[in-house]
Amino acid sequence: PNGYTIGLSSANAAVFQALVGKLPYKTTADYTPILKVADVPPTVAVLPNAPWKNFKELMEDAKKRPNEISIGSSGRFSAADLPVHELMLKTGVKFNMVPFSGGGEALVAAMGGHVNAFVSTPLNIAPQVKAGKLRCLTVFQKGRNALFPDVPSTVELGYNVTHPLSYFVMGPKGLDAEALKTYHKVFLEVVKGKKWEDFANQNGFVVDPVGLADLTKELNEWKATYEMLIRELKIEVAK
């Protein structure tokens, strides 16, 4: 904690994995959250000839046909899988979730028509959308995504689920106070800068520079969400 060791993590790794696995850290008290640098929102895509013109139609169809519409993800309870589970719990709609061993495999399966839809990062989907090989239906965020400006977000459509992959800078427990102050200031300047904004837009990231106490609060809110999902989905927890 002398200020010479810092890290970059996601809420999924720092919070969810800590709840389900046997790790040397459990809560935000075991490390020092410094600044959130970006949210990477899950994105839903289908083949161009899919019968649903938009995400509302997909949801309405799934409501009529529980567990019949398949959605691929990068892995069971991954950052691409959990958002759909949260959506299903909040709406009562039931999809047939198909976990693959990585986003690349899920993408290939979706493009081959082996699943009806799939969820991945905006950057993973955008090149295929641009090439006309996939069609984006929605992005799990509040506003529009820079890579899909014409596609309504989940929140716009009335589904209060965002569940991004949130990346943040962190330090060890008991990080030197002056080092913490300096790191927060420097990273905040970067994240609020034009270069980072351009980089974020090019990659479909959402810039949300939450820091220090507010970031700790947000991570603790993530903990409550993940605890709910673990309980409702009966996710196995390492003893």
mmCIF file of C-alpha atoms in Angstrom:
data_model
loop_
_atom_site.group_PDB
_atom_site.id
_atom_site.type_symbol
_atom_site.label_atom_id
_atom_site.label_comp_id
_atom_site.label_asym_id
_atom_site.label_seq_id
_atom_site.Cartn_x
_atom_site.Cartn_y
_atom_site.Cartn_z
ATOM 1 C CA PRO A 1 0.000 0.000 0.000
ATOM 2 C CA ASN A 2 2.952 2.401 -0.426
ATOM 3 C CA GLY A 3 1.481 3.793 -3.665
ATOM 4 C CA TYR A 4 3.609 1.842 -6.139
ATOM 5 C CA THR A 5 1.081 -0.916 -6.798
ATOM 6 C CA ILE A 6 -2.267 -0.277 -8.449
ATOM 7 C CA GLY A 7 -4.570 -2.373 -10.600
ATOM 8 C CA LEU A 8 -7.422 -2.328 -13.088
ATOM 9 C CA SER A 9 -10.435 -4.504 -12.398
ATOM 10 C CA SER A 10 -14.069 -4.955 -13.312
ATOM 11 C CA ALA A 11 -16.982 -5.084 -10.905
ATOM 12 C CA ASN A 12 -17.652 -8.609 -12.134
ATOM 13 C CA ALA A 13 -14.168 -9.744 -11.071
ATOM 14 C CA ALA A 14 -13.912 -7.686 -7.899
ATOM 15 C CA VAL A 15 -17.436 -8.245 -6.599
ATOM 16 C CA PHE A 16 -19.195 -11.206 -8.247
ATOM 17 C CA GLN A 17 -16.163 -13.509 -8.340
ATOM 18 C CA ALA A 18 -15.419 -12.622 -4.708
ATOM 19 C CA LEU A 19 -18.916 -13.758 -3.748
ATOM 20 C CA VAL A 20 -18.854 -17.087 -5.594
ATOM 21 C CA GLY A 21 -15.174 -18.055 -5.361
ATOM 22 C CA LYS A 22 -12.576 -18.569 -2.661
ATOM 23 C CA LEU A 23 -10.473 -15.443 -3.079
ATOM 24 C CA PRO A 24 -8.251 -13.422 -0.730
ATOM 25 C CA TYR A 25 -10.630 -10.463 -0.984
ATOM 26 C CA LYS A 26 -14.352 -10.306 -0.229
ATOM 27 C CA THR A 27 -15.568 -6.703 -0.031
ATOM 28 C CA THR A 28 -14.524 -3.128 -0.838
ATOM 29 C CA ALA A 29 -12.898 -3.056 2.619
ATOM 30 C CA ASP A 30 -10.232 -5.406 1.236
ATOM 31 C CA TYR A 31 -8.993 -2.994 -1.450
ATOM 32 C CA THR A 32 -9.157 0.728 -2.296
ATOM 33 C CA PRO A 33 -11.485 1.782 -5.160
ATOM 34 C CA ILE A 34 -9.962 4.834 -6.902
ATOM 35 C CA LEU A 35 -11.897 5.749 -10.067
ATOM 36 C CA LYS A 36 -14.251 4.121 -12.559
ATOM 37 C CA VAL A 37 -12.812 4.582 -16.037
ATOM 38 C CA ALA A 38 -15.572 3.095 -18.219
ATOM 39 C CA ASP A 39 -18.709 0.999 -18.443
ATOM 40 C CA VAL A 40 -18.854 -1.577 -21.242
ATOM 41 C CA PRO A 41 -22.565 -2.255 -21.853
ATOM 42 C CA PRO A 42 -23.836 -5.671 -22.994
ATOM 43 C CA THR A 43 -25.318 -5.557 -26.495
ATOM 44 C CA VAL A 44 -27.920 -7.833 -28.085
ATOM 45 C CA ALA A 45 -27.616 -8.794 -31.751
ATOM 46 C CA VAL A 46 -29.427 -11.099 -34.172
ATOM 47 C CA LEU A 47 -29.018 -12.182 -37.796
ATOM 48 C CA PRO A 48 -30.250 -9.679 -40.423
ATOM 49 C CA ASN A 49 -33.136 -11.988 -41.374
ATOM 50 C CA ALA A 50 -34.328 -12.502 -37.774
ATOM 51 C CA PRO A 51 -38.112 -12.121 -37.433
ATOM 52 C CA TRP A 52 -37.879 -9.371 -34.793
ATOM 53 C CA LYS A 53 -37.565 -5.834 -36.117
ATOM 54 C CA ASN A 54 -36.645 -4.510 -32.659
ATOM 55 C CA PHE A 55 -36.008 -5.600 -29.074
ATOM 56 C CA LYS A 56 -39.624 -5.031 -28.000
ATOM 57 C CA GLU A 57 -40.762 -7.600 -30.560
ATOM 58 C CA LEU A 58 -38.166 -10.084 -29.308
ATOM 59 C CA MET A 59 -39.369 -9.637 -25.718
ATOM 60 C CA GLU A 60 -43.031 -9.970 -26.700
ATOM 61 C CA ASP A 61 -42.309 -13.142 -28.667
ATOM 62 C CA ALA A 62 -40.311 -14.623 -25.776
ATOM 63 C CA LYS A 63 -43.197 -13.891 -23.430
ATOM 64 C CA LYS A 64 -45.487 -15.983 -25.641
ATOM 65 C CA ARG A 65 -42.903 -18.759 -26.068
ATOM 66 C CA PRO A 66 -41.038 -19.295 -22.760
ATOM 67 C CA ASN A 67 -37.574 -20.879 -23.102
ATOM 68 C CA GLU A 68 -37.919 -21.310 -26.874
ATOM 69 C CA ILE A 69 -35.779 -18.373 -28.018
ATOM 70 C CA SER A 70 -32.083 -19.042 -27.476
ATOM 71 C CA ILE A 71 -29.516 -16.409 -26.551
ATOM 72 C CA GLY A 72 -25.795 -17.144 -26.652
ATOM 73 C CA SER A 73 -23.275 -15.639 -24.242
ATOM 74 C CA SER A 74 -19.544 -15.827 -23.552
ATOM 75 C CA GLY A 75 -20.056 -18.180 -20.605
ATOM 76 C CA ARG A 76 -22.351 -19.198 -17.775
ATOM 77 C CA PHE A 77 -22.846 -16.249 -15.405
ATOM 78 C CA SER A 78 -20.363 -14.161 -17.375
ATOM 79 C CA ALA A 79 -20.678 -10.402 -17.907
ATOM 80 C CA ALA A 80 -22.695 -11.158 -21.052
ATOM 81 C CA ASP A 81 -24.889 -13.789 -19.381
ATOM 82 C CA LEU A 82 -25.902 -12.182 -16.068
ATOM 83 C CA PRO A 83 -27.593 -9.102 -17.628
ATOM 84 C CA VAL A 84 -30.096 -11.302 -19.454
ATOM 85 C CA HIS A 85 -30.750 -13.297 -16.290
ATOM 86 C CA GLU A 86 -31.432 -10.030 -14.446
ATOM 87 C CA LEU A 87 -33.733 -8.938 -17.294
ATOM 88 C CA MET A 88 -35.629 -12.236 -17.106
ATOM 89 C CA LEU A 89 -36.040 -11.963 -13.323
ATOM 90 C CA LYS A 90 -37.384 -8.415 -13.607
ATOM 91 C CA THR A 91 -39.773 -9.049 -16.513
ATOM 92 C CA GLY A 92 -40.805 -12.681 -16.140
ATOM 93 C CA VAL A 93 -39.720 -13.383 -19.719
ATOM 94 C CA LYS A 94 -37.796 -16.646 -20.137
ATOM 95 C CA PHE A 95 -35.043 -17.145 -22.719
ATOM 96 C CA ASN A 96 -33.044 -20.316 -23.298
ATOM 97 C CA MET A 97 -29.546 -19.157 -22.304
ATOM 98 C CA VAL A 98 -26.718 -20.911 -24.143
ATOM 99 C CA PRO A 99 -23.271 -20.297 -22.610
ATOM 100 C CA PHE A 100 -20.168 -20.700 -24.786
ATOM 101 C CA SER A 101 -16.487 -20.688 -23.867
ATOM 102 C CA GLY A 102 -15.801 -17.095 -24.823
ATOM 103 C CA GLY A 103 -17.266 -14.243 -26.856
ATOM 104 C CA GLY A 104 -15.635 -15.402 -30.088
ATOM 105 C CA GLU A 105 -17.327 -18.792 -29.952
ATOM 106 C CA ALA A 106 -20.683 -17.166 -29.136
ATOM 107 C CA LEU A 107 -20.274 -14.801 -32.102
ATOM 108 C CA VAL A 108 -19.534 -17.674 -34.504
ATOM 109 C CA ALA A 109 -22.568 -19.596 -33.199
ATOM 110 C CA ALA A 110 -24.816 -16.559 -33.648
ATOM 111 C CA MET A 111 -23.597 -15.884 -37.188
ATOM 112 C CA GLY A 112 -24.056 -19.558 -38.033
ATOM 113 C CA GLY A 113 -27.669 -19.449 -36.873
ATOM 114 C CA HIS A 114 -27.085 -21.921 -34.018
ATOM 115 C CA VAL A 115 -28.677 -19.497 -31.529
ATOM 116 C CA ASN A 116 -31.453 -16.967 -32.156
ATOM 117 C CA ALA A 117 -29.561 -14.046 -30.620
ATOM 118 C CA PHE A 118 -26.441 -13.336 -28.641
ATOM 119 C CA VAL A 119 -25.008 -10.860 -26.164
ATOM 120 C CA SER A 120 -21.532 -9.391 -26.312
ATOM 121 C CA THR A 121 -19.624 -6.104 -26.085
ATOM 122 C CA PRO A 122 -20.432 -3.301 -28.546
ATOM 123 C CA LEU A 123 -16.951 -3.571 -30.062
ATOM 124 C CA ASN A 124 -17.331 -7.315 -30.690
ATOM 125 C CA ILE A 125 -20.632 -6.804 -32.484
ATOM 126 C CA ALA A 126 -20.052 -3.520 -34.347
ATOM 127 C CA PRO A 127 -17.860 -4.840 -37.237
ATOM 128 C CA GLN A 128 -20.433 -7.526 -38.070
ATOM 129 C CA VAL A 129 -23.276 -4.996 -37.911
ATOM 130 C CA LYS A 130 -21.338 -2.661 -40.199
ATOM 131 C CA ALA A 131 -20.755 -5.539 -42.628
ATOM 132 C CA GLY A 132 -24.488 -6.326 -42.645
ATOM 133 C CA LYS A 133 -23.966 -9.757 -41.073
ATOM 134 C CA LEU A 134 -25.693 -8.935 -37.770
ATOM 135 C CA ARG A 135 -28.359 -6.524 -36.577
ATOM 136 C CA CYS A 136 -28.183 -4.789 -33.197
ATOM 137 C CA LEU A 137 -31.463 -4.797 -31.240
ATOM 138 C CA THR A 138 -30.526 -3.013 -28.018
ATOM 139 C CA VAL A 139 -27.722 -1.982 -25.685
ATOM 140 C CA PHE A 140 -27.985 -2.401 -21.905
ATOM 141 C CA GLN A 141 -27.515 1.248 -20.912
ATOM 142 C CA LYS A 142 -29.460 4.442 -20.186
ATOM 143 C CA GLY A 143 -28.835 6.427 -23.371
ATOM 144 C CA ARG A 144 -27.682 5.645 -26.887
ATOM 145 C CA ASN A 145 -24.355 3.961 -27.550
ATOM 146 C CA ALA A 146 -21.845 5.769 -29.773
ATOM 147 C CA LEU A 147 -21.415 2.679 -31.984
ATOM 148 C CA PHE A 148 -25.182 2.204 -32.416
ATOM 149 C CA PRO A 149 -26.707 5.708 -32.313
ATOM 150 C CA ASP A 150 -29.954 4.567 -33.982
ATOM 151 C CA VAL A 151 -30.601 1.682 -31.590
ATOM 152 C CA PRO A 152 -32.784 2.325 -28.487
ATOM 153 C CA SER A 153 -31.271 1.239 -25.174
ATOM 154 C CA THR A 154 -32.950 -1.106 -22.687
ATOM 155 C CA VAL A 155 -33.794 1.800 -20.369
ATOM 156 C CA GLU A 156 -35.300 3.797 -23.237
ATOM 157 C CA LEU A 157 -37.499 0.794 -24.003
ATOM 158 C CA GLY A 158 -38.744 0.603 -20.424
ATOM 159 C CA TYR A 159 -36.518 -2.209 -19.105
ATOM 160 C CA ASN A 160 -34.660 -0.968 -16.043
ATOM 161 C CA VAL A 161 -31.619 -3.181 -16.529
ATOM 162 C CA THR A 162 -28.200 -1.868 -17.538
ATOM 163 C CA HIS A 163 -25.658 -4.220 -15.931
ATOM 164 C CA PRO A 164 -22.480 -3.015 -17.681
ATOM 165 C CA LEU A 165 -19.020 -4.441 -17.285
ATOM 166 C CA SER A 166 -17.640 -1.640 -15.096
ATOM 167 C CA TYR A 167 -13.883 -1.111 -15.133
ATOM 168 C CA PHE A 168 -12.174 0.796 -12.354
ATOM 169 C CA VAL A 169 -8.708 1.597 -11.035
ATOM 170 C CA MET A 170 -7.996 0.133 -7.625
ATOM 171 C CA GLY A 171 -5.242 0.039 -5.045
ATOM 172 C CA PRO A 172 -4.394 -2.231 -2.119
ATOM 173 C CA LYS A 173 -6.097 -1.960 1.237
ATOM 174 C CA GLY A 174 -4.686 0.943 3.237
ATOM 175 C CA LEU A 175 -3.300 2.750 0.199
ATOM 176 C CA ASP A 176 -1.165 5.746 1.169
ATOM 177 C CA ALA A 177 -3.465 8.789 1.442
ATOM 178 C CA GLU A 178 -1.284 11.071 -0.692
ATOM 179 C CA ALA A 179 -0.894 8.393 -3.351
ATOM 180 C CA LEU A 180 -4.671 7.870 -3.392
ATOM 181 C CA LYS A 181 -5.255 11.605 -3.825
ATOM 182 C CA THR A 182 -2.701 11.823 -6.649
ATOM 183 C CA TYR A 183 -3.971 8.755 -8.514
ATOM 184 C CA HIS A 184 -7.559 9.938 -8.322
ATOM 185 C CA LYS A 185 -6.619 13.372 -9.660
ATOM 186 C CA VAL A 186 -4.473 12.014 -12.518
ATOM 187 C CA PHE A 187 -6.918 9.344 -13.671
ATOM 188 C CA LEU A 188 -9.813 11.798 -13.464
ATOM 189 C CA GLU A 189 -7.929 14.173 -15.788
ATOM 190 C CA VAL A 190 -7.383 11.319 -18.241
ATOM 191 C CA VAL A 191 -10.964 10.031 -18.160
ATOM 192 C CA LYS A 192 -12.377 13.541 -18.617
ATOM 193 C CA GLY A 193 -9.961 14.276 -21.467
ATOM 194 C CA LYS A 194 -10.760 14.403 -25.189
ATOM 195 C CA LYS A 195 -8.464 11.483 -26.049
ATOM 196 C CA TRP A 196 -10.243 9.147 -23.648
ATOM 197 C CA GLU A 197 -13.644 10.363 -24.828
ATOM 198 C CA ASP A 198 -12.706 9.618 -28.444
ATOM 199 C CA PHE A 199 -11.275 6.223 -27.496
ATOM 200 C CA ALA A 200 -14.410 5.368 -25.519
ATOM 201 C CA ASN A 201 -16.742 6.350 -28.374
ATOM 202 C CA GLN A 202 -14.733 4.307 -30.867
ATOM 203 C CA ASN A 203 -15.058 1.239 -28.642
ATOM 204 C CA GLY A 204 -18.640 1.655 -27.431
ATOM 205 C CA PHE A 205 -17.567 2.411 -23.859
ATOM 206 C CA VAL A 206 -19.648 4.666 -21.618
ATOM 207 C CA VAL A 207 -17.564 7.171 -19.644
ATOM 208 C CA ASP A 208 -18.754 7.538 -16.055
ATOM 209 C CA PRO A 209 -15.885 8.832 -13.855
ATOM 210 C CA VAL A 210 -17.231 7.880 -10.435
ATOM 211 C CA GLY A 211 -14.552 8.027 -7.768
ATOM 212 C CA LEU A 212 -13.646 7.301 -4.186
ATOM 213 C CA ALA A 213 -16.669 7.243 -1.831
ATOM 214 C CA ASP A 214 -19.220 7.186 -4.680
ATOM 215 C CA LEU A 215 -17.374 4.336 -6.398
ATOM 216 C CA THR A 216 -17.254 2.367 -3.152
ATOM 217 C CA LYS A 217 -21.013 2.915 -2.797
ATOM 218 C CA GLU A 218 -21.591 1.753 -6.385
ATOM 219 C CA LEU A 219 -19.501 -1.387 -5.856
ATOM 220 C CA ASN A 220 -21.481 -2.155 -2.708
ATOM 221 C CA GLU A 221 -24.691 -1.753 -4.749
ATOM 222 C CA TRP A 222 -23.231 -4.223 -7.238
ATOM 223 C CA LYS A 223 -22.699 -6.591 -4.305
ATOM 224 C CA ALA A 224 -26.401 -6.381 -3.415
ATOM 225 C CA THR A 225 -27.373 -7.037 -7.054
ATOM 226 C CA TYR A 226 -25.030 -10.012 -7.336
ATOM 227 C CA GLU A 227 -26.226 -11.436 -4.022
ATOM 228 C CA MET A 228 -29.788 -11.265 -5.365
ATOM 229 C CA LEU A 229 -28.773 -13.026 -8.592
ATOM 230 C CA ILE A 230 -26.818 -15.697 -6.709
ATOM 231 C CA ARG A 231 -29.845 -16.330 -4.503
ATOM 232 C CA GLU A 232 -32.489 -16.270 -7.263
ATOM 233 C CA LEU A 233 -30.450 -18.262 -9.802
ATOM 234 C CA LYS A 234 -29.137 -20.661 -7.164
ATOM 235 C CA ILE A 235 -25.557 -20.054 -8.291
ATOM 236 C CA GLU A 236 -23.103 -22.375 -6.570
ATOM 237 C CA VAL A 237 -20.833 -20.618 -4.092
ATOM 238 C CA ALA A 238 -17.433 -22.054 -3.171
ATOM 239 C CA LYS A 239 -17.218 -23.127 0.491
#
